[in-house]
Amino acid sequence: MSDAQFTILAADDELSIHRLVQAALDGRGYNLVEAHNGDEALEKALLDRPDMVILDVMMPGLNGWELTRYFRSKPEFKEMGILILTGIGESLNDMTSPLYGADAHLDKPFELDDLVSKVEEVVALVRSRQADSEETAEA
C-alpha cells in the first residue's frame, strides 16, 4: 500500500492543532481528513474507514478515550492505528492511553518532528497489522 492511499483522520476541537498536523504531514502523501469534535470523528471514521486516527482527548462530544475504546471494540477497526494527542499531562497520558488501546500518544504542546515520528511509528505498526491480516486471509 502506498502512502497516497493511507488515510489519517485528525480529530481535535482546536484549529491550531489541525494546522500543526497539516503542516507536519503536508507533502508526505497521506490523505488527511479532519474532524472538529468526537461525534464528527466517529461519523467520518465509519464513513471513510481511515487507516489511522489522531485523537485529542478533551473535545466536545465523544472524547478521545471513548473513541479509542469504541474503535478497539469493533473488528472492522482492529488494524487501525490510534495516536492520542493531549495536554492532560505526561504521566496521566502514559497510564491511560495504553489502557484504552492507543498505539501511541504525544503530549501537547509538541514539536512537529515529534508528531512526524509518532505518525511514522504508528503507520509502520498499521502496515504490519495489515500484512499479518493479509497473510492470515491467504492461509
Short mmCIF file of N, CA, C and O in Angstrom, two decimals:
data_model
loop_
_atom_site.label_atom_id
_atom_site.label_comp_id
_atom_site.label_asym_id
_atom_site.label_seq_id
_atom_site.Cartn_x
_atom_site.Cartn_y
_atom_site.Cartn_z
N MET A 1 0.85 -1.18 0.00
CA MET A 1 0.00 0.00 0.00
C MET A 1 0.88 1.24 0.00
O MET A 1 1.80 1.33 0.78
N SER A 2 0.59 2.19 -0.86
CA SER A 2 1.39 3.42 -0.89
C SER A 2 0.83 4.43 0.10
O SER A 2 -0.33 4.36 0.49
N ASP A 3 1.67 5.39 0.47
CA ASP A 3 1.23 6.41 1.42
C ASP A 3 0.06 7.21 0.89
O ASP A 3 -0.75 7.72 1.65
N ALA A 4 -0.06 7.36 -0.44
CA ALA A 4 -1.15 8.13 -1.02
C ALA A 4 -2.50 7.50 -0.68
O ALA A 4 -3.51 8.19 -0.63
N GLN A 5 -2.52 6.21 -0.45
CA GLN A 5 -3.76 5.53 -0.10
C GLN A 5 -3.96 5.47 1.41
O GLN A 5 -4.96 4.99 1.87
N PHE A 6 -3.00 5.93 2.18
CA PHE A 6 -3.06 5.85 3.63
C PHE A 6 -3.82 7.06 4.16
O PHE A 6 -3.37 8.19 4.05
N THR A 7 -5.00 6.81 4.73
CA THR A 7 -5.85 7.90 5.21
C THR A 7 -5.70 8.08 6.71
O THR A 7 -5.77 7.11 7.47
N ILE A 8 -5.48 9.33 7.11
CA ILE A 8 -5.37 9.69 8.52
C ILE A 8 -6.48 10.66 8.86
O ILE A 8 -6.63 11.69 8.21
N LEU A 9 -7.26 10.32 9.88
CA LEU A 9 -8.31 11.20 10.39
C LEU A 9 -7.77 11.90 11.62
O LEU A 9 -7.38 11.24 12.59
N ALA A 10 -7.72 13.23 11.59
CA ALA A 10 -7.28 14.02 12.73
C ALA A 10 -8.49 14.67 13.38
O ALA A 10 -9.23 15.41 12.73
N ALA A 11 -8.72 14.38 14.66
CA ALA A 11 -9.88 14.92 15.38
C ALA A 11 -9.42 15.76 16.56
O ALA A 11 -8.78 15.26 17.49
N ASP A 12 -9.72 17.04 16.49
CA ASP A 12 -9.35 17.98 17.55
C ASP A 12 -10.27 19.18 17.44
O ASP A 12 -10.62 19.58 16.33
N ASP A 13 -10.66 19.76 18.57
CA ASP A 13 -11.52 20.93 18.52
C ASP A 13 -10.74 22.24 18.39
O ASP A 13 -11.34 23.30 18.26
N GLU A 14 -9.42 22.17 18.39
CA GLU A 14 -8.59 23.37 18.25
C GLU A 14 -8.08 23.48 16.81
O GLU A 14 -7.36 22.60 16.33
N LEU A 15 -8.43 24.58 16.15
CA LEU A 15 -8.00 24.82 14.78
C LEU A 15 -6.47 24.85 14.69
O LEU A 15 -5.89 24.37 13.72
N SER A 16 -5.82 25.38 15.71
CA SER A 16 -4.35 25.46 15.70
C SER A 16 -3.71 24.08 15.62
O SER A 16 -2.68 23.89 14.97
N ILE A 17 -4.32 23.09 16.25
CA ILE A 17 -3.79 21.72 16.20
C ILE A 17 -3.96 21.15 14.80
O ILE A 17 -3.06 20.50 14.26
N HIS A 18 -5.12 21.41 14.18
CA HIS A 18 -5.32 20.95 12.80
C HIS A 18 -4.25 21.54 11.88
O HIS A 18 -3.71 20.86 11.02
N ARG A 19 -3.95 22.83 12.09
CA ARG A 19 -2.93 23.47 11.26
C ARG A 19 -1.56 22.83 11.49
O ARG A 19 -0.79 22.64 10.54
N LEU A 20 -1.24 22.51 12.74
CA LEU A 20 0.05 21.87 13.03
C LEU A 20 0.13 20.48 12.40
O LEU A 20 1.16 20.11 11.83
N VAL A 21 -0.94 19.70 12.54
CA VAL A 21 -0.96 18.35 11.95
C VAL A 21 -0.81 18.46 10.44
O VAL A 21 -0.02 17.72 9.83
N GLN A 22 -1.53 19.39 9.84
CA GLN A 22 -1.44 19.55 8.39
C GLN A 22 -0.03 19.98 7.98
O GLN A 22 0.54 19.45 7.02
N ALA A 23 0.57 20.90 8.72
CA ALA A 23 1.93 21.35 8.42
C ALA A 23 2.94 20.20 8.55
O ALA A 23 3.85 20.06 7.73
N ALA A 24 2.75 19.38 9.58
CA ALA A 24 3.68 18.26 9.81
C ALA A 24 3.56 17.19 8.74
O ALA A 24 4.56 16.59 8.34
N LEU A 25 2.35 16.94 8.26
CA LEU A 25 2.12 15.81 7.35
C LEU A 25 2.02 16.23 5.88
O LEU A 25 2.02 15.36 5.00
N ASP A 26 1.94 17.52 5.62
CA ASP A 26 1.84 18.02 4.25
C ASP A 26 3.04 17.57 3.42
O ASP A 26 4.17 17.63 3.87
N GLY A 27 2.77 17.11 2.22
CA GLY A 27 3.84 16.69 1.33
C GLY A 27 4.35 15.28 1.60
O GLY A 27 5.29 14.83 0.95
N ARG A 28 3.74 14.58 2.54
CA ARG A 28 4.17 13.21 2.86
C ARG A 28 3.29 12.16 2.20
O ARG A 28 3.47 10.97 2.40
N GLY A 29 2.30 12.62 1.43
CA GLY A 29 1.48 11.70 0.65
C GLY A 29 0.30 11.09 1.36
O GLY A 29 -0.38 10.23 0.81
N TYR A 30 0.02 11.52 2.58
CA TYR A 30 -1.14 10.98 3.30
C TYR A 30 -2.40 11.70 2.87
O TYR A 30 -2.38 12.87 2.53
N ASN A 31 -3.52 10.99 2.92
CA ASN A 31 -4.83 11.59 2.72
C ASN A 31 -5.32 12.01 4.10
O ASN A 31 -5.66 11.16 4.91
N LEU A 32 -5.33 13.31 4.37
CA LEU A 32 -5.68 13.81 5.70
C LEU A 32 -7.14 14.26 5.72
O LEU A 32 -7.57 15.07 4.89
N VAL A 33 -7.91 13.72 6.67
CA VAL A 33 -9.32 14.07 6.87
C VAL A 33 -9.42 14.71 8.26
O VAL A 33 -8.78 14.25 9.19
N GLU A 34 -10.23 15.77 8.38
CA GLU A 34 -10.35 16.46 9.66
C GLU A 34 -11.73 16.31 10.26
O GLU A 34 -12.73 16.26 9.55
N ALA A 35 -11.76 16.24 11.60
CA ALA A 35 -13.00 16.30 12.36
C ALA A 35 -12.75 17.27 13.52
O ALA A 35 -11.64 17.35 14.04
N HIS A 36 -13.81 17.98 13.92
CA HIS A 36 -13.63 19.04 14.91
C HIS A 36 -14.27 18.73 16.26
O HIS A 36 -14.24 19.56 17.17
N ASN A 37 -14.82 17.53 16.39
CA ASN A 37 -15.31 17.05 17.68
C ASN A 37 -15.42 15.53 17.61
O ASN A 37 -15.26 14.94 16.54
N GLY A 38 -15.68 14.92 18.74
CA GLY A 38 -15.70 13.46 18.79
C GLY A 38 -16.80 12.81 17.99
O GLY A 38 -16.60 11.76 17.37
N ASP A 39 -17.97 13.42 17.98
CA ASP A 39 -19.09 12.84 17.24
C ASP A 39 -18.81 12.87 15.73
O ASP A 39 -19.08 11.90 15.01
N GLU A 40 -18.25 13.99 15.26
CA GLU A 40 -17.88 14.11 13.85
C GLU A 40 -16.78 13.10 13.50
O GLU A 40 -16.79 12.49 12.42
N ALA A 41 -15.85 12.90 14.43
CA ALA A 41 -14.77 11.93 14.21
C ALA A 41 -15.33 10.52 14.04
O ALA A 41 -14.91 9.79 13.13
N LEU A 42 -16.28 10.14 14.87
CA LEU A 42 -16.88 8.81 14.76
C LEU A 42 -17.61 8.67 13.43
O LEU A 42 -17.45 7.67 12.73
N GLU A 43 -18.38 9.69 13.07
CA GLU A 43 -19.13 9.65 11.81
C GLU A 43 -18.18 9.50 10.61
O GLU A 43 -18.39 8.66 9.73
N LYS A 44 -17.11 10.29 10.59
CA LYS A 44 -16.16 10.22 9.48
C LYS A 44 -15.39 8.90 9.48
O LYS A 44 -15.10 8.37 8.42
N ALA A 45 -15.08 8.38 10.65
CA ALA A 45 -14.38 7.09 10.72
C ALA A 45 -15.26 5.97 10.17
O ALA A 45 -14.77 5.09 9.46
N LEU A 46 -16.54 6.01 10.50
CA LEU A 46 -17.45 4.99 10.00
C LEU A 46 -17.61 5.08 8.48
O LEU A 46 -17.73 4.06 7.80
N LEU A 47 -17.60 6.30 7.95
CA LEU A 47 -17.75 6.50 6.50
C LEU A 47 -16.46 6.25 5.73
O LEU A 47 -16.45 5.59 4.71
N ASP A 48 -15.36 6.82 6.21
CA ASP A 48 -14.10 6.83 5.46
C ASP A 48 -13.17 5.67 5.78
O ASP A 48 -12.23 5.41 5.03
N ARG A 49 -13.40 4.98 6.92
CA ARG A 49 -12.54 3.87 7.34
C ARG A 49 -11.05 4.24 7.24
O ARG A 49 -10.31 3.64 6.46
N PRO A 50 -10.61 5.24 8.01
CA PRO A 50 -9.21 5.65 7.93
C PRO A 50 -8.27 4.54 8.41
O PRO A 50 -8.66 3.67 9.19
N ASP A 51 -7.03 4.61 7.94
CA ASP A 51 -6.01 3.67 8.38
C ASP A 51 -5.50 4.03 9.77
O ASP A 51 -4.99 3.19 10.49
N MET A 52 -5.66 5.32 10.10
CA MET A 52 -5.14 5.83 11.37
C MET A 52 -5.98 7.01 11.82
O MET A 52 -6.50 7.75 10.98
N VAL A 53 -6.11 7.17 13.14
CA VAL A 53 -6.74 8.36 13.69
C VAL A 53 -5.77 9.03 14.65
O VAL A 53 -5.00 8.36 15.34
N ILE A 54 -5.81 10.36 14.63
CA ILE A 54 -5.09 11.16 15.61
C ILE A 54 -6.18 11.84 16.43
O ILE A 54 -6.98 12.60 15.89
N LEU A 55 -6.26 11.52 17.72
CA LEU A 55 -7.38 11.95 18.55
C LEU A 55 -6.94 12.83 19.70
O LEU A 55 -6.04 12.46 20.45
N ASP A 56 -7.62 13.96 19.86
CA ASP A 56 -7.49 14.76 21.07
C ASP A 56 -8.31 14.07 22.15
O ASP A 56 -9.35 13.48 21.86
N VAL A 57 -7.85 14.12 23.39
CA VAL A 57 -8.63 13.51 24.46
C VAL A 57 -9.81 14.39 24.82
O VAL A 57 -10.96 13.94 24.84
N MET A 58 -9.58 15.66 25.08
CA MET A 58 -10.63 16.56 25.56
C MET A 58 -11.21 17.36 24.39
O MET A 58 -10.62 18.33 23.94
N MET A 59 -12.35 16.90 23.88
CA MET A 59 -13.05 17.63 22.83
C MET A 59 -14.55 17.39 23.01
O MET A 59 -14.96 16.45 23.66
N PRO A 60 -15.36 18.30 22.43
CA PRO A 60 -16.82 18.15 22.55
C PRO A 60 -17.31 16.82 21.99
O PRO A 60 -16.71 16.26 21.07
N GLY A 61 -18.43 16.35 22.52
CA GLY A 61 -18.97 15.06 22.08
C GLY A 61 -18.15 13.95 22.70
O GLY A 61 -17.69 14.06 23.83
N LEU A 62 -17.96 12.89 21.96
CA LEU A 62 -17.15 11.78 22.44
C LEU A 62 -15.71 12.25 22.62
O LEU A 62 -15.18 12.96 21.77
N ASN A 63 -15.06 11.85 23.72
CA ASN A 63 -13.67 12.24 23.88
C ASN A 63 -12.75 11.20 23.25
O ASN A 63 -13.21 10.13 22.80
N GLY A 64 -11.49 11.49 23.19
CA GLY A 64 -10.53 10.60 22.53
C GLY A 64 -10.46 9.22 23.13
O GLY A 64 -10.30 8.22 22.42
N TRP A 65 -10.58 9.13 24.45
CA TRP A 65 -10.53 7.82 25.09
C TRP A 65 -11.79 7.01 24.76
O TRP A 65 -11.72 5.80 24.54
N GLU A 66 -12.95 7.66 24.74
CA GLU A 66 -14.19 6.96 24.38
C GLU A 66 -14.12 6.45 22.95
O GLU A 66 -14.53 5.31 22.67
N LEU A 67 -13.60 7.28 22.06
CA LEU A 67 -13.44 6.85 20.66
C LEU A 67 -12.47 5.68 20.55
O LEU A 67 -12.72 4.72 19.83
N THR A 68 -11.35 5.77 21.27
CA THR A 68 -10.35 4.70 21.24
C THR A 68 -10.98 3.39 21.71
O THR A 68 -10.81 2.34 21.07
N ARG A 69 -11.70 3.44 22.80
CA ARG A 69 -12.35 2.24 23.33
C ARG A 69 -13.34 1.67 22.32
O ARG A 69 -13.41 0.46 22.09
N TYR A 70 -14.11 2.55 21.67
CA TYR A 70 -15.08 2.11 20.66
C TYR A 70 -14.35 1.42 19.50
O TYR A 70 -14.73 0.32 19.09
N PHE A 71 -13.33 2.09 18.94
CA PHE A 71 -12.61 1.52 17.80
C PHE A 71 -12.00 0.17 18.14
O PHE A 71 -12.04 -0.75 17.34
N ARG A 72 -11.44 0.05 19.33
CA ARG A 72 -10.80 -1.22 19.71
C ARG A 72 -11.82 -2.32 19.96
O ARG A 72 -11.48 -3.49 19.93
N SER A 73 -13.09 -1.96 20.14
CA SER A 73 -14.12 -2.98 20.38
C SER A 73 -14.73 -3.51 19.09
O SER A 73 -15.50 -4.46 19.12
N LYS A 74 -14.38 -2.90 17.96
CA LYS A 74 -15.00 -3.26 16.69
C LYS A 74 -14.00 -3.96 15.77
O LYS A 74 -12.93 -3.41 15.47
N PRO A 75 -14.32 -5.15 15.27
CA PRO A 75 -13.40 -5.89 14.40
C PRO A 75 -12.99 -5.12 13.14
O PRO A 75 -11.86 -5.24 12.69
N GLU A 76 -13.89 -4.29 12.62
CA GLU A 76 -13.57 -3.57 11.38
C GLU A 76 -12.49 -2.49 11.58
O GLU A 76 -11.94 -1.99 10.61
N PHE A 77 -12.19 -2.18 12.83
CA PHE A 77 -11.14 -1.18 13.12
C PHE A 77 -9.91 -1.81 13.79
O PHE A 77 -9.06 -1.09 14.29
N LYS A 78 -9.80 -3.14 13.77
CA LYS A 78 -8.72 -3.79 14.51
C LYS A 78 -7.33 -3.43 14.00
O LYS A 78 -6.37 -3.44 14.77
N GLU A 79 -7.20 -3.11 12.73
CA GLU A 79 -5.89 -2.77 12.17
C GLU A 79 -5.58 -1.28 12.26
O GLU A 79 -4.45 -0.86 12.08
N MET A 80 -6.59 -0.46 12.54
CA MET A 80 -6.43 0.99 12.54
C MET A 80 -5.45 1.44 13.62
O MET A 80 -5.46 0.93 14.74
N GLY A 81 -4.60 2.39 13.25
CA GLY A 81 -3.67 2.98 14.20
C GLY A 81 -4.33 4.11 14.96
O GLY A 81 -5.15 4.85 14.42
N ILE A 82 -3.96 4.24 16.24
CA ILE A 82 -4.53 5.30 17.07
C ILE A 82 -3.41 6.04 17.79
O ILE A 82 -2.65 5.44 18.56
N LEU A 83 -3.33 7.34 17.52
CA LEU A 83 -2.39 8.24 18.20
C LEU A 83 -3.20 9.24 19.00
O LEU A 83 -4.07 9.92 18.44
N ILE A 84 -2.94 9.31 20.30
CA ILE A 84 -3.62 10.25 21.18
C ILE A 84 -2.76 11.50 21.35
O ILE A 84 -1.57 11.39 21.64
N LEU A 85 -3.37 12.67 21.16
CA LEU A 85 -2.72 13.96 21.43
C LEU A 85 -3.46 14.61 22.58
O LEU A 85 -4.68 14.73 22.53
N THR A 86 -2.74 15.03 23.60
CA THR A 86 -3.45 15.67 24.71
C THR A 86 -2.53 16.51 25.56
O THR A 86 -1.32 16.26 25.61
N GLY A 87 -3.12 17.46 26.23
CA GLY A 87 -2.39 18.31 27.15
C GLY A 87 -2.72 17.99 28.60
O GLY A 87 -2.55 18.83 29.47
N ILE A 88 -3.19 16.78 28.87
CA ILE A 88 -3.61 16.44 30.24
C ILE A 88 -2.45 16.14 31.18
O ILE A 88 -2.64 16.02 32.36
N GLY A 89 -1.28 15.99 30.62
CA GLY A 89 -0.12 15.68 31.46
C GLY A 89 0.49 14.35 31.09
O GLY A 89 -0.22 13.38 30.88
N GLU A 90 1.80 14.35 31.01
CA GLU A 90 2.51 13.18 30.51
C GLU A 90 2.28 11.93 31.34
O GLU A 90 2.04 10.85 30.80
N SER A 91 2.31 12.04 32.67
CA SER A 91 2.17 10.82 33.49
C SER A 91 0.77 10.22 33.35
O SER A 91 0.62 9.00 33.24
N LEU A 92 -0.24 11.06 33.30
CA LEU A 92 -1.61 10.56 33.11
C LEU A 92 -1.75 9.94 31.73
O LEU A 92 -2.37 8.88 31.55
N ASN A 93 -1.16 10.58 30.72
CA ASN A 93 -1.21 10.06 29.36
C ASN A 93 -0.49 8.72 29.26
O ASN A 93 -0.96 7.80 28.60
N ASP A 94 0.66 8.61 29.92
CA ASP A 94 1.42 7.35 29.93
C ASP A 94 0.59 6.20 30.49
O ASP A 94 0.67 5.07 30.02
N MET A 95 -0.22 6.50 31.51
CA MET A 95 -1.02 5.45 32.15
C MET A 95 -2.28 5.12 31.37
O MET A 95 -2.64 3.95 31.21
N THR A 96 -2.98 6.14 30.89
CA THR A 96 -4.32 5.91 30.33
C THR A 96 -4.34 5.51 28.86
O THR A 96 -5.16 4.69 28.48
N SER A 97 -3.46 6.08 28.05
CA SER A 97 -3.52 5.80 26.61
C SER A 97 -3.41 4.30 26.31
O SER A 97 -4.23 3.77 25.56
N PRO A 98 -2.43 3.58 26.90
CA PRO A 98 -2.38 2.14 26.63
C PRO A 98 -3.59 1.37 27.17
O PRO A 98 -4.03 0.40 26.56
N LEU A 99 -4.15 1.83 28.29
CA LEU A 99 -5.31 1.15 28.86
C LEU A 99 -6.49 1.16 27.90
O LEU A 99 -7.25 0.19 27.83
N TYR A 100 -6.66 2.24 27.17
CA TYR A 100 -7.77 2.36 26.24
C TYR A 100 -7.47 1.73 24.88
O TYR A 100 -8.36 1.60 24.05
N GLY A 101 -6.21 1.39 24.63
CA GLY A 101 -5.86 0.72 23.38
C GLY A 101 -5.17 1.59 22.36
O GLY A 101 -5.04 1.19 21.20
N ALA A 102 -4.71 2.77 22.75
CA ALA A 102 -3.99 3.63 21.81
C ALA A 102 -2.63 3.01 21.49
O ALA A 102 -2.01 2.36 22.34
N ASP A 103 -2.18 3.20 20.26
CA ASP A 103 -0.88 2.69 19.85
C ASP A 103 0.26 3.59 20.31
O ASP A 103 1.37 3.12 20.55
N ALA A 104 -0.02 4.89 20.42
CA ALA A 104 0.99 5.85 20.83
C ALA A 104 0.28 7.10 21.33
O ALA A 104 -0.90 7.30 21.09
N HIS A 105 1.03 7.92 22.05
CA HIS A 105 0.48 9.20 22.50
C HIS A 105 1.57 10.26 22.44
O HIS A 105 2.76 9.95 22.45
N LEU A 106 1.12 11.50 22.37
CA LEU A 106 2.03 12.64 22.30
C LEU A 106 1.40 13.75 23.12
O LEU A 106 0.22 14.05 22.97
N ASP A 107 2.21 14.34 23.99
CA ASP A 107 1.72 15.40 24.86
C ASP A 107 1.78 16.76 24.17
O ASP A 107 2.75 17.06 23.47
N LYS A 108 0.74 17.55 24.37
CA LYS A 108 0.71 18.93 23.88
C LYS A 108 1.39 19.81 24.92
O LYS A 108 1.21 19.56 26.11
N PRO A 109 2.10 20.83 24.53
CA PRO A 109 2.49 21.15 23.16
C PRO A 109 3.56 20.19 22.67
O PRO A 109 4.30 19.60 23.46
N PHE A 110 3.65 20.03 21.35
CA PHE A 110 4.61 19.10 20.77
C PHE A 110 5.36 19.77 19.63
O PHE A 110 4.90 20.77 19.08
N GLU A 111 6.49 19.21 19.30
CA GLU A 111 7.28 19.68 18.16
C GLU A 111 6.78 18.94 16.92
O GLU A 111 6.39 17.76 17.00
N LEU A 112 6.83 19.59 15.76
CA LEU A 112 6.39 18.95 14.52
C LEU A 112 7.17 17.67 14.25
O LEU A 112 6.59 16.67 13.82
N ASP A 113 8.47 17.68 14.49
CA ASP A 113 9.29 16.49 14.27
C ASP A 113 8.82 15.32 15.14
O ASP A 113 8.85 14.17 14.70
N ASP A 114 8.41 15.61 16.38
CA ASP A 114 7.92 14.55 17.27
C ASP A 114 6.61 13.98 16.74
O ASP A 114 6.39 12.76 16.80
N LEU A 115 5.76 14.84 16.21
CA LEU A 115 4.50 14.36 15.64
C LEU A 115 4.77 13.47 14.43
O LEU A 115 4.20 12.39 14.31
N VAL A 116 5.66 13.91 13.55
CA VAL A 116 6.00 13.11 12.36
C VAL A 116 6.55 11.76 12.79
O VAL A 116 6.17 10.71 12.24
N SER A 117 7.43 11.74 13.79
CA SER A 117 7.99 10.47 14.27
C SER A 117 6.92 9.53 14.81
O SER A 117 6.93 8.33 14.51
N LYS A 118 6.00 10.08 15.60
CA LYS A 118 4.91 9.25 16.15
C LYS A 118 4.00 8.72 15.05
O LYS A 118 3.59 7.57 15.06
N VAL A 119 3.69 9.58 14.08
CA VAL A 119 2.83 9.15 12.97
C VAL A 119 3.53 8.03 12.20
O VAL A 119 2.91 7.00 11.90
N GLU A 120 4.80 8.20 11.89
CA GLU A 120 5.54 7.17 11.15
C GLU A 120 5.62 5.87 11.95
O GLU A 120 5.51 4.78 11.38
N GLU A 121 5.76 5.97 13.26
CA GLU A 121 5.78 4.79 14.12
C GLU A 121 4.45 4.04 14.03
O GLU A 121 4.42 2.81 13.89
N VAL A 122 3.34 4.77 14.10
CA VAL A 122 2.02 4.13 14.04
C VAL A 122 1.73 3.62 12.63
O VAL A 122 1.15 2.54 12.47
N VAL A 123 2.14 4.36 11.60
CA VAL A 123 1.97 3.89 10.22
C VAL A 123 2.66 2.55 10.03
O VAL A 123 2.10 1.61 9.44
N ALA A 124 3.89 2.41 10.53
CA ALA A 124 4.62 1.15 10.42
C ALA A 124 3.87 0.02 11.13
O ALA A 124 3.79 -1.11 10.63
N LEU A 125 3.31 0.32 12.28
CA LEU A 125 2.55 -0.67 13.04
C LEU A 125 1.30 -1.10 12.27
O LEU A 125 0.98 -2.29 12.19
N VAL A 126 0.61 -0.13 11.68
CA VAL A 126 -0.59 -0.43 10.89
C VAL A 126 -0.23 -1.29 9.68
O VAL A 126 -0.92 -2.27 9.38
N ARG A 127 0.82 -0.94 8.99
CA ARG A 127 1.25 -1.74 7.83
C ARG A 127 1.57 -3.18 8.23
O ARG A 127 1.25 -4.12 7.51
N SER A 128 2.19 -3.33 9.39
CA SER A 128 2.49 -4.66 9.90
C SER A 128 1.20 -5.44 10.18
O SER A 128 1.08 -6.61 9.82
N ARG A 129 0.24 -4.78 10.81
CA ARG A 129 -1.06 -5.43 11.08
C ARG A 129 -1.75 -5.81 9.78
O ARG A 129 -2.34 -6.89 9.67
N GLN A 130 -1.71 -4.91 8.79
CA GLN A 130 -2.37 -5.19 7.51
C GLN A 130 -1.70 -6.36 6.80
O GLN A 130 -2.39 -7.21 6.24
N ALA A 131 -0.38 -6.43 6.85
CA ALA A 131 0.34 -7.53 6.22
C ALA A 131 0.01 -8.85 6.93
O ALA A 131 -0.22 -9.87 6.27
N ASP A 132 -0.04 -8.82 8.26
CA ASP A 132 -0.39 -10.02 9.02
C ASP A 132 -1.80 -10.48 8.69
O ASP A 132 -2.07 -11.67 8.54
N SER A 133 -2.71 -9.53 8.54
CA SER A 133 -4.10 -9.84 8.23
C SER A 133 -4.22 -10.45 6.83
O SER A 133 -4.98 -11.40 6.63
N GLU A 134 -3.45 -9.92 5.88
CA GLU A 134 -3.46 -10.48 4.52
C GLU A 134 -2.91 -11.89 4.50
O GLU A 134 -3.45 -12.77 3.82
N GLU A 135 -1.85 -12.13 5.26
CA GLU A 135 -1.26 -13.49 5.32
C GLU A 135 -2.25 -14.46 5.94
O GLU A 135 -2.38 -15.59 5.47
N THR A 136 -2.95 -14.03 6.98
CA THR A 136 -3.93 -14.88 7.64
C THR A 136 -5.08 -15.19 6.68
O THR A 136 -5.58 -16.31 6.62
N ALA A 137 -5.50 -14.19 5.92
CA ALA A 137 -6.61 -14.38 4.97
C ALA A 137 -6.23 -15.34 3.85
O ALA A 137 -7.08 -16.09 3.36
N GLU A 138 -4.95 -15.32 3.45
CA GLU A 138 -4.49 -16.20 2.37
C GLU A 138 -4.29 -17.63 2.83
O GLU A 138 -4.34 -18.55 2.03
N ALA A 139 -4.06 -17.81 4.12
CA ALA A 139 -3.76 -19.16 4.66
C ALA A 139 -4.98 -20.04 4.71
O ALA A 139 -6.08 -19.67 4.60
#
